[in-house]
Amino acid sequence: MSAACSGQSAAATIPPNETTHVRVAALSTADDVPLYIAQQRGLFAAQGLQVTIDTVAQSNLAIPELNQQKVDIQAGGNYGTYFQAADSHQVDLRIVAEGGLSAPGQTAVVVPPGSPIDTPGKLANATIAINNPAPNIQSVTLDRVLRSMNIDPGNVHYVGMPFSAALSALRDHTIDAAWFPEPFVTQAEQQGAKPILSPCSGPTADFPLDGYYSTADFARRNPHTVAAFRRAIQQASGLAADHQLVVDTLSRYAGIDPSIASLITLPGYPTTLQPRRLQRLLDLMYDSGAIHSALQATSLIAETPTT
């Protein structure tokens, strides 16, 4: 009980037939902060793990790498893209841990300086950049919010591109708007962009945005390794309540100027894995036609030893 209350968790012995070297593909977003805290603070090492982190520009790029066993875990992959991949049998997916939860101001649809789009209603005919091809969690959440405002999203044109490329496209006025999480919201505002709408508000408030994934095969062969990784991430998520630690981590791993990092609105960092949160998104995706099977969150979560 004292260990649980303090946020500490004892390391379990990883059997010799399981891997202790875990390869992780990650995005440079604020949602991945616990991954880097766990690495920097030795939380992975305390669990008996050696973790190697490689950066990818778009989370869907890691799906073939997961299947080919080039990476073991994808960090910060948006749920929409990965749930679609599971639904279409592109990957036999297991969720290792939850990533970021949306918070007020932490996500935004932004328009460039001088844009004629000055109300959410004018987004209905806009070209909007999202990180992965639609439909994904970005398009699903924005469509839901627009409908709640009696705005038809049917004519929205979504274009998939990396967040960094969308920043440049926004600056060059080659897109009408971009759906950003932090730190890209703040970086866009530094360029003069204007937030026009929060895509995670109203009916999509407190939405789960992204998580950590492995294949079912990796989770089945390495249950103690997955459990150790989950414990380290959840402990690091607790430490991420320290705003200055998050700012320092963003500055170090994402190369963000500390003066900008200090302005970033942070997501929530869950310290538990709760199927009901994930089911809320799965249900929305199914109802909107983004997935074609009524997937159950409990069947997608990686099973780990209870002791």
Short mmCIF file of C-alpha atoms in Angstrom, two decimals:
data_model
loop_
_atom_site.label_atom_id
_atom_site.label_comp_id
_atom_site.label_asym_id
_atom_site.label_seq_id
_atom_site.Cartn_x
_atom_site.Cartn_y
_atom_site.Cartn_z
CA MET A 1 0.00 0.00 0.00
CA SER A 2 2.79 2.44 0.85
CA ALA A 3 4.41 1.77 -2.52
CA ALA A 4 1.13 2.48 -4.32
CA CYS A 5 0.52 5.69 -2.40
CA SER A 6 4.02 6.98 -3.07
CA GLY A 7 3.78 6.31 -6.79
CA GLN A 8 6.65 3.82 -6.63
CA SER A 9 6.35 0.27 -7.93
CA ALA A 10 8.66 -2.62 -7.30
CA ALA A 11 10.39 -4.20 -10.26
CA ALA A 12 9.42 -7.76 -11.10
CA THR A 13 11.97 -10.26 -12.34
CA ILE A 14 11.89 -10.57 -16.12
CA PRO A 15 12.34 -14.25 -17.09
CA PRO A 16 15.42 -15.00 -19.23
CA ASN A 17 13.26 -16.09 -22.17
CA GLU A 18 11.83 -12.55 -22.45
CA THR A 19 13.55 -9.51 -23.90
CA THR A 20 14.91 -6.76 -21.68
CA HIS A 21 15.96 -4.51 -24.58
CA VAL A 22 12.91 -2.63 -25.86
CA ARG A 23 12.95 -0.58 -29.05
CA VAL A 24 10.46 2.31 -29.07
CA ALA A 25 9.33 4.56 -31.93
CA ALA A 26 8.08 7.93 -30.67
CA LEU A 27 6.77 11.32 -31.78
CA SER A 28 8.17 14.64 -30.55
CA THR A 29 4.97 15.82 -28.89
CA ALA A 30 4.12 16.78 -25.33
CA ASP A 31 2.18 13.52 -25.00
CA ASP A 32 5.44 11.53 -25.08
CA VAL A 33 6.98 13.34 -22.11
CA PRO A 34 6.55 10.38 -19.69
CA LEU A 35 8.57 8.19 -22.06
CA TYR A 36 11.53 10.55 -21.84
CA ILE A 37 11.12 11.12 -18.11
CA ALA A 38 11.22 7.36 -17.60
CA GLN A 39 14.40 7.18 -19.66
CA GLN A 40 16.13 10.15 -18.04
CA ARG A 41 15.14 9.28 -14.47
CA GLY A 42 16.22 5.65 -14.77
CA LEU A 43 12.71 4.28 -14.32
CA PHE A 44 13.12 1.82 -17.17
CA ALA A 45 16.47 0.71 -15.81
CA ALA A 46 14.91 0.22 -12.37
CA GLN A 47 12.46 -2.17 -14.02
CA GLY A 48 15.30 -4.13 -15.62
CA LEU A 49 14.79 -2.66 -19.09
CA GLN A 50 17.12 -1.13 -21.66
CA VAL A 51 15.04 1.18 -23.84
CA THR A 52 16.15 2.62 -27.18
CA ILE A 53 14.03 5.50 -28.52
CA ASP A 54 13.84 6.47 -32.19
CA THR A 55 11.78 9.38 -33.52
CA VAL A 56 9.20 9.06 -36.30
CA ALA A 57 7.44 11.95 -38.01
CA GLN A 58 4.04 10.23 -38.26
CA SER A 59 2.81 7.50 -35.95
CA ASN A 60 1.37 5.36 -38.76
CA LEU A 61 4.91 4.89 -40.10
CA ALA A 62 5.62 2.59 -37.16
CA ILE A 63 2.86 0.10 -38.02
CA PRO A 64 4.93 -1.82 -40.59
CA GLU A 65 7.93 -1.60 -38.27
CA LEU A 66 5.87 -3.21 -35.49
CA ASN A 67 4.80 -5.98 -37.84
CA GLN A 68 8.37 -6.51 -39.04
CA GLN A 69 9.67 -6.51 -35.43
CA LYS A 70 11.93 -3.54 -36.18
CA VAL A 71 10.38 -1.78 -33.16
CA ASP A 72 8.70 -3.33 -30.15
CA ILE A 73 6.51 -0.45 -28.96
CA GLN A 74 5.06 2.63 -30.62
CA ALA A 75 4.74 5.62 -28.29
CA GLY A 76 2.41 8.54 -28.88
CA GLY A 77 0.54 6.92 -31.75
CA ASN A 78 -2.94 8.44 -32.04
CA TYR A 79 -5.64 5.96 -31.11
CA GLY A 80 -7.70 6.63 -34.21
CA THR A 81 -5.00 5.48 -36.62
CA TYR A 82 -4.12 2.41 -34.56
CA PHE A 83 -7.71 1.39 -33.91
CA GLN A 84 -8.32 1.61 -37.65
CA ALA A 85 -5.25 -0.53 -38.30
CA ALA A 86 -6.56 -3.12 -35.84
CA ASP A 87 -10.04 -2.97 -37.38
CA SER A 88 -8.66 -3.55 -40.90
CA HIS A 89 -6.27 -6.28 -39.69
CA GLN A 90 -3.16 -4.34 -40.66
CA VAL A 91 -1.77 -5.14 -37.22
CA ASP A 92 -2.78 -7.43 -34.37
CA LEU A 93 -2.66 -4.63 -31.81
CA ARG A 94 -2.24 -4.53 -28.06
CA ILE A 95 -2.30 -1.40 -25.90
CA VAL A 96 0.60 -1.30 -23.45
CA ALA A 97 -0.22 1.99 -21.68
CA GLU A 98 -2.26 5.14 -22.12
CA GLY A 99 -0.57 8.28 -23.41
CA GLY A 100 -2.05 11.77 -23.33
CA LEU A 101 -5.54 12.88 -22.36
CA SER A 102 -6.89 16.05 -23.92
CA ALA A 103 -6.96 19.14 -21.71
CA PRO A 104 -8.51 22.58 -22.34
CA GLY A 105 -6.26 24.52 -24.72
CA GLN A 106 -3.93 21.57 -25.29
CA THR A 107 -5.25 20.95 -28.79
CA ALA A 108 -6.47 23.49 -31.32
CA VAL A 109 -7.40 24.05 -34.92
CA VAL A 110 -5.38 27.11 -35.93
CA VAL A 111 -5.47 29.38 -38.98
CA PRO A 112 -2.66 31.55 -40.38
CA PRO A 113 -2.43 35.31 -39.81
CA GLY A 114 -4.94 37.26 -41.88
CA SER A 115 -7.05 34.20 -42.63
CA PRO A 116 -10.66 34.88 -43.69
CA ILE A 117 -11.64 31.97 -41.45
CA ASP A 118 -12.68 33.83 -38.33
CA THR A 119 -15.44 31.55 -37.05
CA PRO A 120 -15.68 27.75 -36.71
CA GLY A 121 -18.48 27.71 -39.30
CA LYS A 122 -16.01 28.71 -42.02
CA LEU A 123 -14.00 25.54 -41.41
CA ALA A 124 -16.71 23.58 -43.22
CA ASN A 125 -15.02 24.16 -46.61
CA ALA A 126 -11.42 24.38 -45.42
CA THR A 127 -8.33 22.31 -46.15
CA ILE A 128 -7.12 21.18 -42.74
CA ALA A 129 -3.81 19.45 -42.02
CA ILE A 130 -3.84 16.43 -39.73
CA ASN A 131 -0.92 14.19 -38.83
CA ASN A 132 -2.21 11.01 -40.50
CA PRO A 133 -4.67 10.45 -43.37
CA ALA A 134 -8.35 10.75 -42.46
CA PRO A 135 -10.32 9.36 -40.86
CA ASN A 136 -8.22 9.40 -37.72
CA ILE A 137 -8.70 10.67 -34.19
CA GLN A 138 -8.17 14.23 -35.37
CA SER A 139 -10.81 14.17 -38.09
CA VAL A 140 -13.25 12.14 -35.97
CA THR A 141 -13.06 14.51 -33.00
CA LEU A 142 -13.24 17.67 -35.12
CA ASP A 143 -16.19 16.33 -37.13
CA ARG A 144 -17.99 15.52 -33.88
CA VAL A 145 -17.42 19.00 -32.45
CA LEU A 146 -18.50 20.69 -35.70
CA ARG A 147 -21.71 18.67 -35.76
CA SER A 148 -22.41 19.64 -32.14
CA MET A 149 -22.27 23.26 -33.36
CA ASN A 150 -24.68 22.49 -36.23
CA ILE A 151 -21.84 22.83 -38.74
CA ASP A 152 -21.69 20.25 -41.54
CA PRO A 153 -18.12 18.85 -41.80
CA GLY A 154 -18.97 17.02 -45.02
CA ASN A 155 -16.98 19.38 -47.22
CA VAL A 156 -13.89 19.56 -45.01
CA HIS A 157 -10.79 18.44 -46.91
CA TYR A 158 -8.28 16.75 -44.65
CA VAL A 159 -4.67 16.39 -45.76
CA GLY A 160 -2.22 14.21 -43.87
CA MET A 161 1.24 15.59 -43.15
CA PRO A 162 3.73 15.65 -40.27
CA PHE A 163 3.11 18.35 -37.68
CA SER A 164 6.39 20.09 -38.54
CA ALA A 165 5.44 20.20 -42.22
CA ALA A 166 2.02 21.59 -41.31
CA LEU A 167 3.70 24.42 -39.42
CA SER A 168 5.55 25.38 -42.60
CA ALA A 169 2.44 24.97 -44.77
CA LEU A 170 0.47 27.16 -42.39
CA ARG A 171 3.15 29.84 -42.51
CA ASP A 172 3.20 29.66 -46.33
CA HIS A 173 -0.63 29.75 -46.54
CA THR A 174 -0.71 26.52 -48.58
CA ILE A 175 -3.33 25.10 -46.20
CA ASP A 176 -6.30 26.82 -44.59
CA ALA A 177 -5.88 25.41 -41.10
CA ALA A 178 -4.10 22.78 -39.04
CA TRP A 179 -5.20 20.53 -36.16
CA PHE A 180 -2.35 20.61 -33.65
CA PRO A 181 -1.55 19.20 -30.24
CA GLU A 182 1.11 20.83 -28.11
CA PRO A 183 3.88 21.87 -28.55
CA PHE A 184 2.75 22.72 -32.07
CA VAL A 185 -0.17 24.89 -30.92
CA THR A 186 2.22 27.23 -29.12
CA GLN A 187 4.75 27.12 -31.97
CA ALA A 188 2.03 28.06 -34.45
CA GLU A 189 0.91 30.93 -32.23
CA GLN A 190 4.51 32.14 -32.16
CA GLN A 191 4.21 32.39 -35.97
CA GLY A 192 1.07 34.50 -35.59
CA ALA A 193 -1.46 31.71 -36.11
CA LYS A 194 -4.81 32.04 -34.40
CA PRO A 195 -6.71 29.24 -32.64
CA ILE A 196 -10.23 29.06 -34.05
CA LEU A 197 -11.64 25.99 -32.29
CA SER A 198 -10.74 23.32 -29.77
CA PRO A 199 -11.32 19.89 -31.33
CA CYS A 200 -11.30 18.27 -27.89
CA SER A 201 -14.08 20.16 -26.18
CA GLY A 202 -17.78 19.74 -25.52
CA PRO A 203 -18.66 16.20 -26.65
CA THR A 204 -14.98 15.29 -26.98
CA ALA A 205 -13.66 16.87 -23.77
CA ASP A 206 -11.09 14.82 -21.83
CA PHE A 207 -10.70 12.45 -24.76
CA PRO A 208 -7.89 9.88 -24.83
CA LEU A 209 -5.56 10.99 -27.61
CA ASP A 210 -2.79 8.46 -27.95
CA GLY A 211 -1.07 5.52 -26.35
CA TYR A 212 1.73 2.97 -26.35
CA TYR A 213 1.25 -0.12 -28.50
CA SER A 214 2.84 -3.45 -29.28
CA THR A 215 1.77 -6.35 -31.42
CA ALA A 216 -0.20 -9.14 -29.79
CA ASP A 217 2.70 -11.48 -30.54
CA PHE A 218 5.22 -9.28 -28.71
CA ALA A 219 2.88 -8.91 -25.71
CA ARG A 220 2.20 -12.65 -25.61
CA ARG A 221 5.90 -13.57 -25.72
CA ASN A 222 7.00 -10.83 -23.29
CA PRO A 223 4.27 -10.29 -20.66
CA HIS A 224 6.70 -9.41 -17.84
CA THR A 225 8.55 -7.00 -20.14
CA VAL A 226 5.30 -5.28 -21.09
CA ALA A 227 4.30 -5.08 -17.41
CA ALA A 228 7.67 -3.53 -16.52
CA PHE A 229 7.38 -0.98 -19.34
CA ARG A 230 3.83 -0.10 -18.26
CA ARG A 231 4.91 0.42 -14.64
CA ALA A 232 7.74 2.74 -15.67
CA ILE A 233 5.47 4.82 -17.94
CA GLN A 234 2.77 5.12 -15.31
CA GLN A 235 5.29 6.13 -12.66
CA ALA A 236 6.75 8.72 -15.05
CA SER A 237 3.22 9.99 -15.77
CA GLY A 238 2.87 10.68 -12.07
CA LEU A 239 6.14 12.61 -12.07
CA ALA A 240 4.86 14.64 -15.05
CA ALA A 241 2.60 16.50 -12.61
CA ASP A 242 5.74 18.59 -12.04
CA HIS A 243 5.34 21.29 -14.70
CA GLN A 244 8.97 22.37 -14.60
CA LEU A 245 10.13 18.79 -15.13
CA VAL A 246 7.92 18.58 -18.22
CA VAL A 247 9.25 21.90 -19.54
CA ASP A 248 12.84 20.77 -19.03
CA THR A 249 12.12 17.43 -20.70
CA LEU A 250 10.46 19.06 -23.72
CA SER A 251 13.40 21.43 -24.09
CA ARG A 252 15.85 18.55 -23.98
CA TYR A 253 14.27 15.90 -26.18
CA ALA A 254 12.15 17.98 -28.56
CA GLY A 255 14.61 20.84 -28.93
CA ILE A 256 11.97 23.39 -27.94
CA ASP A 257 13.19 26.70 -26.60
CA PRO A 258 12.53 26.79 -22.84
CA SER A 259 10.69 30.10 -23.19
CA ILE A 260 8.23 28.43 -25.56
CA ALA A 261 8.09 25.14 -23.64
CA SER A 262 7.02 27.03 -20.52
CA LEU A 263 3.95 28.37 -22.38
CA ILE A 264 2.72 25.00 -23.59
CA THR A 265 -0.63 23.72 -22.34
CA LEU A 266 0.01 20.17 -21.24
CA PRO A 267 -2.19 17.11 -21.72
CA GLY A 268 -3.27 14.91 -18.87
CA TYR A 269 -0.90 12.04 -18.11
CA PRO A 270 -2.90 9.05 -16.84
CA THR A 271 -1.25 6.85 -14.22
CA THR A 272 -3.66 3.97 -14.84
CA LEU A 273 -4.95 2.14 -17.89
CA GLN A 274 -8.75 2.43 -17.98
CA PRO A 275 -10.67 0.55 -20.68
CA ARG A 276 -13.76 2.75 -20.25
CA ARG A 277 -11.81 5.80 -21.48
CA LEU A 278 -10.70 3.96 -24.59
CA GLN A 279 -14.16 2.51 -25.18
CA ARG A 280 -15.57 6.02 -25.40
CA LEU A 281 -13.40 6.69 -28.45
CA LEU A 282 -13.98 3.26 -29.97
CA ASP A 283 -17.73 3.83 -29.76
CA LEU A 284 -17.45 7.25 -31.43
CA MET A 285 -15.29 5.82 -34.21
CA TYR A 286 -17.75 2.99 -34.80
CA ASP A 287 -20.76 5.30 -34.77
CA SER A 288 -19.05 7.66 -37.24
CA GLY A 289 -18.00 4.87 -39.60
CA ALA A 290 -14.28 5.34 -39.00
CA ILE A 291 -14.10 1.66 -38.00
CA HIS A 292 -16.42 -1.10 -39.14
CA SER A 293 -16.31 -3.46 -36.17
CA ALA A 294 -17.58 -2.80 -32.66
CA LEU A 295 -14.14 -3.27 -31.09
CA GLN A 296 -13.91 -3.73 -27.32
CA ALA A 297 -11.14 -1.96 -25.43
CA THR A 298 -10.70 -4.84 -23.01
CA SER A 299 -9.74 -7.18 -25.86
CA LEU A 300 -7.11 -4.74 -27.13
CA ILE A 301 -5.23 -4.26 -23.86
CA ALA A 302 -2.05 -6.27 -23.38
CA GLU A 303 -2.46 -8.81 -20.60
CA THR A 304 0.27 -8.79 -17.98
CA PRO A 305 1.07 -10.98 -14.94
CA THR A 306 -0.78 -10.03 -11.78
CA THR A 307 2.31 -10.64 -9.64
#
